[in-house]
Coordinates of C-alpha atoms in Angstrom, one line a residue:
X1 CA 1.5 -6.1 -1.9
X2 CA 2.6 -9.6 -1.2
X3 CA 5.6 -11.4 -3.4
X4 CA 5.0 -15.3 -3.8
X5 CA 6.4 -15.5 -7.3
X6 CA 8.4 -13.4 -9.6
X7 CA 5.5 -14.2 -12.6
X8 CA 3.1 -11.6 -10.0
X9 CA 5.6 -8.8 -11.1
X10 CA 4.8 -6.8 -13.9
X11 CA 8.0 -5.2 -15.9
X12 CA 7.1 -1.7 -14.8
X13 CA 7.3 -3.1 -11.1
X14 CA 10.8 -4.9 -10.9
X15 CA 11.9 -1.8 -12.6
X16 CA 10.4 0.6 -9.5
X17 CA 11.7 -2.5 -7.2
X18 CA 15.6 -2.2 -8.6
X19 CA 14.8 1.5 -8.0
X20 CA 13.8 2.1 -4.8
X21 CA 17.4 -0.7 -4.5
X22 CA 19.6 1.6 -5.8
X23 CA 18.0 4.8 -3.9
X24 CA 18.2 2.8 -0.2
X25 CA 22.0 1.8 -1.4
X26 CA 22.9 5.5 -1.9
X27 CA 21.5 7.0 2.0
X28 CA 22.5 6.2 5.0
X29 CA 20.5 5.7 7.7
X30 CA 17.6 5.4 6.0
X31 CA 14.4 4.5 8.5
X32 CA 11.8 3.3 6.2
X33 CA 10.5 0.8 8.2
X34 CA 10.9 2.7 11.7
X35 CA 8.5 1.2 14.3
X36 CA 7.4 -1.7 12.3
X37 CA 7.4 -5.3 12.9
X38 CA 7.7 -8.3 10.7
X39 CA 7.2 -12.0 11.7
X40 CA 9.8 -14.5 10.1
X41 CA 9.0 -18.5 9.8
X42 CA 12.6 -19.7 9.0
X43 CA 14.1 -22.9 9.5
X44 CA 17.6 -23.1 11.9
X45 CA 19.6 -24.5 8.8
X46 CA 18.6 -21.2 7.1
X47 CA 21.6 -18.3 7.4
X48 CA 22.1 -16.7 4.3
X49 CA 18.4 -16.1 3.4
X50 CA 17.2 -15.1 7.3
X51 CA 20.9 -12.9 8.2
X52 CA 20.1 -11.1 4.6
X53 CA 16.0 -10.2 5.7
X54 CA 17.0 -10.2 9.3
X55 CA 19.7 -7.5 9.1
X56 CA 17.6 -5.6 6.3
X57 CA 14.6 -5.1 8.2
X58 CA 17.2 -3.7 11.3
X59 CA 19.0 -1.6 9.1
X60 CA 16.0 0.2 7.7
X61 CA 14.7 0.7 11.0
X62 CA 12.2 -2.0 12.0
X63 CA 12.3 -5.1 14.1
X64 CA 12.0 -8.8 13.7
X65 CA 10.6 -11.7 15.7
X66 CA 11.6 -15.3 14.6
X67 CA 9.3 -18.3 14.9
X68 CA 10.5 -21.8 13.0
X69 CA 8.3 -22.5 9.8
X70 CA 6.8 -25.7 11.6
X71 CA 5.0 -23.2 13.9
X72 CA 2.7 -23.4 10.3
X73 CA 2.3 -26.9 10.8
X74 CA 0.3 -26.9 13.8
X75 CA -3.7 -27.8 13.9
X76 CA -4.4 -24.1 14.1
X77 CA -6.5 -22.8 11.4
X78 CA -3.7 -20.9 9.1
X79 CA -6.9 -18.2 8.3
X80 CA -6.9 -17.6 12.0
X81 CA -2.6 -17.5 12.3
X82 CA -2.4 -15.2 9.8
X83 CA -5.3 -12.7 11.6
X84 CA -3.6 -12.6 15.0
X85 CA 0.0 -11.9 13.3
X86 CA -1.8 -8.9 11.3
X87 CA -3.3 -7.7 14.4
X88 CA 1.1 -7.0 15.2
X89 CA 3.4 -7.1 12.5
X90 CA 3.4 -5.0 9.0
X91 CA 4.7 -8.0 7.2
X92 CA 5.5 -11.5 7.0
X93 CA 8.4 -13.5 5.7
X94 CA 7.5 -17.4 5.3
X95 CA 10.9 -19.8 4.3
X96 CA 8.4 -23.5 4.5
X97 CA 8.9 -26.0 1.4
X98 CA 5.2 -25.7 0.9
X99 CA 4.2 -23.3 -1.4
X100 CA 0.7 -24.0 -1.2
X101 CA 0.7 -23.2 2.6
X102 CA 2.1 -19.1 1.6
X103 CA -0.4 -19.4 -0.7
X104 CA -2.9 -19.7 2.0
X105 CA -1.5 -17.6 4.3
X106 CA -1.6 -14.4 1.5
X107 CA -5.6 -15.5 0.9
X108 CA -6.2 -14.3 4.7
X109 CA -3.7 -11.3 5.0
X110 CA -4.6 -8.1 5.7
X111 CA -0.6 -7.5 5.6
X112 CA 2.4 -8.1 2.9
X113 CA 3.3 -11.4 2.4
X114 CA 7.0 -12.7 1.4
X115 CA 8.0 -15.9 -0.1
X116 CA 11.5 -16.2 1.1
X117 CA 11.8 -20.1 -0.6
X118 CA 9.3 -22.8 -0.8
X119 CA 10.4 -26.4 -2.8
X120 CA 8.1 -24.5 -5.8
X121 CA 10.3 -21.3 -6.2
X122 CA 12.8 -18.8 -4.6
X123 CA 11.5 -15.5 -5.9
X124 CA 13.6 -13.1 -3.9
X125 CA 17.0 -15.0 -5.1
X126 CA 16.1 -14.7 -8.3
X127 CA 15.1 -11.2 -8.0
X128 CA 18.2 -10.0 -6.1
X129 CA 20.5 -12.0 -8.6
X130 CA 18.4 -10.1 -11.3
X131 CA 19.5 -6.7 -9.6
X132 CA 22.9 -7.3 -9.5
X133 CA 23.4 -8.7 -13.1
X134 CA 21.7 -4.8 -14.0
X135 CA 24.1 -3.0 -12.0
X136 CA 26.9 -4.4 -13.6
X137 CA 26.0 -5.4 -17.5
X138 CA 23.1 -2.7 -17.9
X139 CA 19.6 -4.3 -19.1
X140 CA 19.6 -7.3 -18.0
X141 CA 16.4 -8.2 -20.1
X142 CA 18.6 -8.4 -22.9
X143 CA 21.0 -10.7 -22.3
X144 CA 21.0 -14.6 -22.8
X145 CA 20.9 -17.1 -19.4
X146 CA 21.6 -20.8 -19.2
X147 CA 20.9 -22.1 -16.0
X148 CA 22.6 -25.0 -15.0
X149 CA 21.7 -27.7 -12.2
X150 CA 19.0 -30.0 -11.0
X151 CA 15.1 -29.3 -11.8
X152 CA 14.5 -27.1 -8.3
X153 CA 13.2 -24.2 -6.6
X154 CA 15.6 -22.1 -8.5
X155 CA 14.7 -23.4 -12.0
X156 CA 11.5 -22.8 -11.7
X157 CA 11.5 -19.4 -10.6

């Protein structure tokens, strides 16, 4: 299942997400992804985002390989890109300001696909912000948020 934008979730599915959340918290040493690979585009100015998907996909067992988001922006068919990467990893994790270009890339996947921030929206922030307001207050569905800042990536998720 690929995760451009938090309006692809259903209610029933951020609920199984915060779930299986709570259930990796409380093992250690879970291996879920043992011997699986996943291909990160990321941009050198990103830490928090990359250290948080980087170390995840370590701790639960798998490996990463790192390539910088304008490795998208090359002449090569992104169809094609996105073939040859399936042929090796069981995921990717794009961090590229253009939406549309994840977009594309989840059209020709034959493997999961994560947004992890394009200028359009930051779906995983939002979600992972989501998860920790429900730890601590309960249901978070019933509570009131203001968001304060500039129209951005954030906002619109």
């Amino acid at each position: 299942m690929d995760f451009l934008s938090l309006n692809e979730l259903s209610e029933r599915q951020v609920n199984e997400i915060f779930s299986l959340a709570t259930k990796i918290k409380l093992i250690d040493n879970i291996n879920v992804l043992n011997g699986k690979n996943f291909v990160l585009f990321f941009p050198e100015s990103s830490i928090r985002t990359r250290i948080t998907f980087e170390k995840g996909i370590k701790d639960l067992g798998g490996e990463s390989v790192l390539f910088p988001p304008e490795s998208l922006d090359k002449r090569e068919e992104l169809e094609d890109v996105i073939k040859y990467i399936s042929n090796w990893a069981e995921g990717v994790i794009i961090r590229h300001s253009d939406f549309s270009k994840v977009q594309e890339l989840s059209r020709h996947s034959s493997v999961p696909i994560i947004n992890a921030m394009t200028s359009e929206n930051h779906p995983c922030e939002i979600l992972s912000d989501l998860y920790s307001i429900s730890e601590k207050k309960g249901n978070y569905k019933d509570l009131v948020y203001t968001f304060v800042g500039p129209k951005s990536n954030i906002s619109r998720s």
